[in-house]
Amino acid sequence: MSVTNIVLIGFMGCGKSSVGKLLAKKSEYYFLDTDAMIESSQGKSIVSIFEERGEAYFRCLEEETVDWLRSNVSKAIISTGGGMLVYCEALKEVGKIIYLKVPFEAIVSRMSKEERSKRPLFQDMQKAKKMYEERDLIYTHKADLIIDANTSLDEVLLRISREIS
Ligand code: S3P
């Protein structure tokens, strides 16, 4: 790989973290997850941050995280929260943006109840579907690379590796 960072974007549940971890294992890059960074810096889960401080506060934390990544990180594979690129334009400057595209119905059928419960914006199915449609346009427009990720993990890794090596 010859880019500074790989930034994985896509809708909630599209597999950014699973793909990112495996990709990092198979390369000399290390793995970062922006939701996990925010949770550990706040000492709270994403659900608690949304409940106690609201979404706007969470978006500020995401912006701070992007600023920090921009000036401190290289050679990383970064899994981002599904709204990060939508709200933080500067994410584009962190690295090569790869959109893991999975149809909404496939995301829903893959996601367990427990995984959904960790996502405050994935509680109402109709709202989530509308959000998916709006975000798909934004992700498509802003990504450097779009990967059809509606397949096995191994195949997704192969598709990404082919494109970035
Ligand atoms: C969000 C996605 C979540 C998390 C937060 C908000 C979003 O991350 O950042 O609940 O706005 O799409 P995942 O995409 O990892 O679920």
Coordinates of N, CA and C and ligand atoms in Angstrom, one line a residue:
M1 N 0.8 -1.2 0.0 CA 0.0 0.0 0.0 C 0.9 1.3 0.0
S2 N 0.4 2.3 -0.7 CA 1.2 3.4 -0.8 C 0.6 4.7 -0.4
V3 N -0.6 4.7 0.3 CA -1.2 5.9 0.8 C -1.0 6.0 2.3
T4 N -1.2 7.3 2.8 CA -0.9 7.5 4.2 C -1.9 6.8 5.1
N5 N -3.2 7.0 4.9 CA -4.2 6.3 5.7 C -5.3 5.8 4.8
I6 N -5.9 4.7 5.2 CA -7.1 4.2 4.5 C -8.3 4.5 5.5
V7 N -9.3 5.2 5.0 CA -10.5 5.6 5.8 C -11.7 4.8 5.3
L8 N -12.2 4.0 6.1 CA -13.4 3.2 5.7 C -14.7 3.9 6.1
I9 N -15.5 4.1 5.1 CA -16.8 4.8 5.4 C -18.0 3.9 4.9
G10 N -19.2 4.2 5.4 CA -20.3 3.5 5.0 C -21.4 3.5 6.0
F11 N -22.6 3.0 5.7 CA -23.7 3.0 6.6 C -23.4 2.1 7.8
M12 N -24.1 2.4 8.9 CA -24.0 1.6 10.1 C -24.2 0.1 9.8
G13 N -23.3 -0.7 10.3 CA -23.5 -2.1 10.1 C -23.0 -2.7 8.7
C14 N -22.3 -1.8 8.0 CA -21.8 -2.3 6.7 C -20.5 -3.1 6.8
G15 N -19.9 -3.2 8.0 CA -18.7 -4.0 8.2 C -17.4 -3.3 8.3
K16 N -17.5 -2.0 8.5 CA -16.2 -1.2 8.5 C -15.2 -1.7 9.5
S17 N -15.7 -2.0 10.7 CA -14.7 -2.4 11.8 C -14.2 -3.8 11.5
S18 N -15.0 -4.7 11.1 CA -14.6 -6.1 10.8 C -13.6 -6.1 9.6
V19 N -13.9 -5.3 8.6 CA -13.0 -5.3 7.4 C -11.7 -4.6 7.8
G20 N -11.8 -3.5 8.5 CA -10.6 -2.7 8.9 C -9.6 -3.5 9.8
K21 N -10.2 -4.3 10.7 CA -9.3 -5.1 11.6 C -8.5 -6.1 10.8
L22 N -9.3 -6.8 9.9 CA -8.6 -7.8 9.1 C -7.6 -7.3 8.1
L23 N -8.0 -6.2 7.5 CA -7.1 -5.5 6.6 C -5.8 -5.1 7.2
A24 N -5.9 -4.6 8.4 CA -4.7 -4.1 9.2 C -3.9 -5.3 9.5
K25 N -4.5 -6.4 9.9 CA -3.7 -7.6 10.3 C -2.9 -8.1 9.1
K26 N -3.4 -7.9 7.9 CA -2.8 -8.5 6.7 C -1.8 -7.4 6.1
S27 N -1.6 -6.3 6.8 CA -0.7 -5.3 6.2 C 0.2 -4.8 7.3
E28 N 1.0 -3.8 7.0 CA 1.8 -3.2 8.0 C 1.1 -2.0 8.6
Y29 N -0.1 -1.8 8.3 CA -0.9 -0.6 8.8 C -1.5 -1.0 10.2
Y30 N -1.8 -0.1 11.0 CA -2.5 -0.4 12.3 C -3.9 0.1 12.2
F31 N -4.7 -0.4 13.1 CA -6.2 -0.2 13.0 C -6.7 0.8 14.1
L32 N -7.5 1.7 13.6 CA -8.2 2.6 14.5 C -9.7 2.7 14.2
D33 N -10.5 2.9 15.3 CA -11.9 2.9 15.1 C -12.4 4.2 15.8
T34 N -13.0 5.1 15.1 CA -13.3 6.4 15.6 C -14.3 6.3 16.8
D35 N -15.3 5.4 16.6 CA -16.3 5.3 17.7 C -15.6 4.8 19.0
A36 N -14.7 3.9 18.9 CA -14.0 3.3 20.0 C -13.1 4.4 20.6
M37 N -12.5 5.3 19.8 CA -11.6 6.4 20.3 C -12.5 7.3 21.1
I38 N -13.7 7.6 20.6 CA -14.6 8.6 21.3 C -15.1 8.0 22.6
E39 N -15.4 6.7 22.6 CA -15.9 6.0 23.8 C -14.8 6.0 24.8
S40 N -13.6 5.7 24.4 CA -12.6 5.7 25.5 C -12.2 7.1 26.0
S41 N -12.2 8.1 25.1 CA -11.8 9.4 25.6 C -12.9 10.0 26.5
Q42 N -14.2 9.6 26.3 CA -15.3 10.1 27.1 C -15.5 9.1 28.3
G43 N -15.0 7.9 28.3 CA -15.3 6.9 29.3 C -16.8 6.5 29.3
K44 N -17.4 6.6 28.1 CA -18.9 6.3 28.0 C -19.1 5.7 26.7
S45 N -20.2 4.9 26.6 CA -20.6 4.3 25.4 C -21.3 5.4 24.5
I46 N -21.3 5.1 23.2 CA -22.0 6.0 22.2 C -23.4 6.2 22.6
V47 N -24.1 5.2 23.1 CA -25.5 5.3 23.5 C -25.6 6.3 24.6
S48 N -24.7 6.2 25.6 CA -24.8 7.1 26.8 C -24.5 8.6 26.3
I49 N -23.5 8.7 25.4 CA -23.2 10.1 24.9 C -24.4 10.7 24.3
F50 N -25.1 9.9 23.4 CA -26.3 10.4 22.7 C -27.4 10.8 23.8
E51 N -27.5 9.9 24.8 CA -28.6 10.1 25.8 C -28.3 11.3 26.7
E52 N -27.1 11.4 27.1 CA -26.8 12.4 28.1 C -26.5 13.8 27.5
R53 N -25.8 13.8 26.3 CA -25.4 15.1 25.7 C -26.0 15.4 24.3
G54 N -26.6 14.4 23.7 CA -27.3 14.6 22.4 C -26.3 14.4 21.2
E55 N -27.0 14.4 20.0 CA -26.2 14.1 18.8 C -25.2 15.2 18.5
A56 N -25.7 16.5 18.7 CA -24.8 17.6 18.3 C -23.5 17.5 19.0
Y57 N -23.5 17.1 20.3 CA -22.3 17.0 21.1 C -21.4 15.9 20.5
F58 N -22.1 14.8 20.2 CA -21.3 13.7 19.6 C -20.6 14.1 18.3
R59 N -21.3 14.9 17.5 CA -20.7 15.4 16.2 C -19.5 16.3 16.5
C60 N -19.5 17.1 17.6 CA -18.4 17.9 18.0 C -17.2 17.0 18.3
L61 N -17.5 15.9 19.0 CA -16.4 14.9 19.4 C -15.8 14.3 18.1
E62 N -16.7 14.0 17.2 CA -16.2 13.5 15.9 C -15.3 14.5 15.2
E63 N -15.7 15.7 15.2 CA -14.9 16.7 14.6 C -13.5 16.8 15.2
E64 N -13.5 16.8 16.5 CA -12.2 16.9 17.3 C -11.3 15.6 16.9
T65 N -12.0 14.5 16.8 CA -11.3 13.3 16.4 C -10.7 13.4 15.0
V66 N -11.4 14.0 14.1 CA -10.9 14.1 12.7 C -9.7 15.1 12.7
D67 N -9.8 16.2 13.5 CA -8.6 17.1 13.6 C -7.4 16.4 14.1
W68 N -7.6 15.6 15.2 CA -6.5 14.8 15.8 C -5.9 13.8 14.8
L69 N -6.8 13.1 14.1 CA -6.3 12.2 13.1 C -5.5 12.8 12.0
R70 N -6.0 14.0 11.6 CA -5.3 14.7 10.5 C -3.9 15.1 10.8
S71 N -3.7 15.5 12.1 CA -2.3 15.9 12.4 C -1.4 14.8 13.1
N72 N -2.0 13.7 13.5 CA -1.2 12.8 14.2 C -1.1 11.4 13.6
V73 N -1.8 11.0 12.6 CA -1.9 9.6 12.2 C -1.4 9.4 10.8
S74 N -0.6 8.4 10.6 CA -0.3 7.9 9.3 C -0.2 6.4 9.3
K75 N -0.3 5.8 8.2 CA -0.2 4.3 8.1 C -1.2 3.6 8.9
A76 N -2.4 4.1 8.9 CA -3.5 3.5 9.7 C -4.7 3.2 8.8
I77 N -5.4 2.1 9.2 CA -6.7 1.8 8.6 C -7.7 2.3 9.6
I78 N -8.5 3.2 9.2 CA -9.4 3.9 10.2 C -10.9 3.6 9.8
S79 N -11.5 2.9 10.8 CA -13.0 2.7 10.6 C -13.7 3.8 11.3
T80 N -14.7 4.4 10.5 CA -15.3 5.6 11.0 C -16.8 5.4 11.3
G81 N -17.4 6.2 12.2 CA -18.8 6.1 12.4 C -19.5 6.5 11.1
G82 N -20.7 6.0 10.9 CA -21.4 6.2 9.6 C -21.8 7.6 9.3
G83 N -21.8 8.5 10.3 CA -22.1 9.9 10.0 C -20.9 10.8 9.9
M84 N -19.7 10.3 10.2 CA -18.5 11.1 10.3 C -18.2 11.9 9.0
L85 N -18.2 11.3 7.9 CA -17.9 12.0 6.6 C -19.1 13.0 6.3
V86 N -20.3 12.7 6.7 CA -21.4 13.5 6.4 C -21.3 14.9 7.1
Y87 N -20.8 14.8 8.4 CA -20.7 16.0 9.2 C -19.3 16.6 9.2
C88 N -18.3 15.9 8.9 CA -16.9 16.4 9.0 C -16.2 16.4 7.6
E89 N -16.3 17.4 6.9 CA -15.7 17.5 5.6 C -14.2 17.2 5.6
A90 N -13.6 17.6 6.7 CA -12.1 17.5 6.8 C -11.6 16.0 6.8
L91 N -12.6 15.1 7.0 CA -12.2 13.7 7.0 C -11.5 13.3 5.7
K92 N -11.9 14.0 4.6 CA -11.3 13.7 3.3 C -9.8 13.9 3.3
E93 N -9.3 14.8 4.2 CA -7.9 15.1 4.2 C -7.1 14.0 5.1
V94 N -7.8 13.1 5.7 CA -7.2 12.1 6.6 C -6.5 11.0 5.7
G95 N -7.2 10.7 4.6 CA -6.6 9.6 3.8 C -7.5 9.2 2.7
K96 N -7.2 8.1 2.1 CA -8.0 7.6 0.9 C -9.4 7.1 1.5
I97 N -10.4 7.6 0.9 CA -11.8 7.3 1.5 C -12.4 6.1 0.7
I98 N -12.6 5.0 1.4 CA -13.2 3.9 0.7 C -14.6 3.6 1.3
Y99 N -15.6 3.6 0.4 CA -17.0 3.4 0.8 C -17.3 1.9 0.6
L100 N -17.6 1.3 1.7 CA -18.1 -0.1 1.7 C -19.6 -0.1 1.5
K101 N -20.0 -0.4 0.3 CA -21.4 -0.3 -0.1 C -22.1 -1.6 0.1
V102 N -23.2 -1.6 1.0 CA -24.0 -2.8 1.2 C -25.4 -2.3 1.1
P103 N -26.3 -3.0 0.4 CA -27.7 -2.6 0.4 C -28.4 -2.6 1.8
F104 N -29.3 -1.7 1.9 CA -30.0 -1.5 3.2 C -30.5 -2.8 3.8
E105 N -31.2 -3.6 2.9 CA -31.9 -4.8 3.3 C -30.8 -5.8 3.8
A106 N -29.7 -5.9 3.2 CA -28.6 -6.8 3.6 C -28.1 -6.4 5.0
I107 N -28.0 -5.1 5.2 CA -27.5 -4.6 6.5 C -28.5 -5.0 7.6
V108 N -29.8 -4.8 7.3 CA -30.8 -5.1 8.3 C -30.8 -6.6 8.6
S109 N -30.6 -7.4 7.6 CA -30.7 -8.9 7.9 C -29.4 -9.4 8.6
R110 N -28.3 -8.7 8.4 CA -27.1 -9.1 9.1 C -27.0 -8.7 10.5
M111 N -27.7 -7.6 10.8 CA -27.5 -6.9 12.1 C -28.3 -7.6 13.3
S112 N -27.7 -8.0 14.3 CA -28.4 -8.6 15.5 C -29.1 -7.4 16.3
K113 N -30.1 -7.9 17.1 CA -30.8 -7.0 18.0 C -29.8 -6.2 18.8
E114 N -28.8 -6.9 19.3 CA -27.9 -6.3 20.2 C -27.0 -5.2 19.5
E115 N -26.7 -5.5 18.3 CA -25.9 -4.5 17.5 C -26.7 -3.3 17.2
R116 N -28.0 -3.5 17.0 CA -28.9 -2.4 16.7 C -29.0 -1.5 18.0
S117 N -29.1 -2.2 19.1 CA -29.3 -1.4 20.3 C -28.1 -0.5 20.7
K118 N -27.0 -0.7 20.1 CA -25.8 0.1 20.3 C -25.8 1.3 19.4
R119 N -26.8 1.4 18.5 CA -26.9 2.5 17.5 C -28.1 3.4 17.6
P120 N -28.0 4.5 18.3 CA -29.1 5.3 18.6 C -29.9 5.8 17.3
L121 N -29.2 5.8 16.2 CA -29.9 6.3 14.9 C -30.4 5.1 14.1
F122 N -30.4 3.9 14.7 CA -30.9 2.8 14.0 C -32.0 2.1 14.7
Q123 N -32.9 3.0 15.3 CA -34.0 2.4 16.1 C -35.3 2.3 15.3
D124 N -35.5 3.4 14.6 CA -36.7 3.4 13.8 C -36.4 3.0 12.3
M125 N -36.9 1.9 11.9 CA -36.5 1.3 10.6 C -36.8 2.2 9.4
Q126 N -37.9 2.9 9.4 CA -38.2 3.8 8.3 C -37.3 5.0 8.2
K127 N -37.0 5.5 9.4 CA -36.0 6.7 9.5 C -34.6 6.2 9.0
A128 N -34.3 5.0 9.4 CA -32.9 4.5 9.1 C -32.9 4.3 7.5
K129 N -33.9 3.8 7.0 CA -33.9 3.6 5.5 C -33.8 4.9 4.7
K130 N -34.5 5.9 5.2 CA -34.4 7.2 4.6 C -33.0 7.8 4.7
M131 N -32.5 7.6 5.9 CA -31.1 8.1 6.2 C -30.1 7.4 5.2
Y132 N -30.3 6.1 5.1 CA -29.5 5.3 4.2 C -29.5 5.9 2.8
E133 N -30.7 6.2 2.3 CA -30.8 6.7 0.9 C -30.1 8.0 0.7
E134 N -30.3 8.9 1.7 CA -29.6 10.2 1.7 C -28.1 10.0 1.8
R135 N -27.7 9.2 2.7 CA -26.2 9.0 2.9 C -25.5 8.3 1.7
D136 N -26.2 7.4 1.1 CA -25.6 6.7 0.0 C -25.2 7.7 -1.1
L137 N -26.0 8.7 -1.3 CA -25.6 9.7 -2.3 C -24.4 10.5 -1.9
I138 N -24.3 10.8 -0.6 CA -23.2 11.6 -0.1 C -21.9 10.7 -0.1
Y139 N -22.0 9.5 0.4 CA -20.8 8.6 0.4 C -20.3 8.4 -1.0
T140 N -21.3 8.2 -2.0 CA -20.9 7.9 -3.4 C -20.1 9.2 -3.9
H141 N -20.7 10.3 -3.6 CA -20.1 11.6 -4.1 C -18.7 11.8 -3.5
K142 N -18.5 11.5 -2.3 CA -17.3 11.9 -1.6 C -16.2 10.8 -1.6
A143 N -16.5 9.6 -1.9 CA -15.6 8.5 -1.8 C -14.5 8.6 -2.9
D144 N -13.3 8.1 -2.6 CA -12.3 8.0 -3.6 C -12.5 6.7 -4.3
L145 N -13.1 5.7 -3.6 CA -13.2 4.4 -4.1 C -14.5 3.7 -3.5
I146 N -15.2 3.1 -4.4 CA -16.5 2.4 -3.8 C -16.3 0.9 -4.0
I147 N -16.5 0.2 -2.9 CA -16.3 -1.3 -3.0 C -17.7 -1.9 -2.7
D148 N -18.1 -2.8 -3.6 CA -19.3 -3.6 -3.4 C -19.0 -4.5 -2.3
A149 N -19.5 -4.3 -1.1 CA -19.2 -5.1 0.1 C -20.3 -6.0 0.5
N150 N -21.2 -6.3 -0.4 CA -22.3 -7.2 -0.1 C -21.9 -8.7 -0.4
T151 N -20.8 -9.1 0.2 CA -20.2 -10.4 0.0 C -19.4 -10.8 1.2
S152 N -18.7 -11.9 1.1 CA -18.0 -12.4 2.3 C -16.8 -11.4 2.7
L153 N -16.4 -11.5 3.9 CA -15.3 -10.7 4.4 C -14.0 -10.9 3.5
D154 N -13.7 -12.2 3.3 CA -12.5 -12.5 2.5 C -12.6 -11.8 1.1
E155 N -13.8 -11.9 0.5 CA -13.9 -11.3 -0.8 C -13.8 -9.7 -0.8
V156 N -14.3 -9.1 0.3 CA -14.2 -7.7 0.4 C -12.7 -7.3 0.6
L157 N -12.0 -8.1 1.4 CA -10.6 -7.8 1.6 C -9.8 -7.9 0.3
L158 N -10.2 -8.9 -0.5 CA -9.5 -9.1 -1.8 C -9.8 -7.9 -2.7
R159 N -11.1 -7.5 -2.8 CA -11.5 -6.4 -3.6 C -10.7 -5.1 -3.2
I160 N -10.6 -4.9 -1.9 CA -9.9 -3.7 -1.5 C -8.4 -3.8 -1.9
S161 N -7.8 -4.9 -1.5 CA -6.4 -5.1 -1.8 C -6.0 -4.9 -3.2
R162 N -6.9 -5.4 -4.1 CA -6.7 -5.3 -5.5 C -6.6 -3.8 -5.9
E163 N -7.5 -3.0 -5.3 CA -7.6 -1.6 -5.7 C -6.5 -0.7 -5.1
I164 N -6.0 -1.1 -4.0 CA -5.0 -0.2 -3.3 C -3.6 -0.6 -3.4
S165 N -3.3 -1.8 -3.8 CA -1.9 -2.2 -3.8 C -1.1 -1.7 -5.0
Ligands
S3P1 C1 -23.6 6.9 13.5 C2 -23.0 5.7 13.3 C3 -22.4 4.9 14.4 C4 -22.0 5.9 15.5 C5 -23.1 6.7 15.9 C6 -23.7 7.6 14.8 C7 -24.2 7.5 12.3 O1 -21.2 4.2 14.0 O2 -20.9 6.7 15.1 O3 -24.1 5.9 16.5 O4 -24.5 8.7 12.3 O5 -24.4 6.8 11.2 P1 -21.3 2.9 13.0 O6 -21.4 3.3 11.6 O7 -20.0 2.2 13.3 O8 -22.5 2.1 13.5

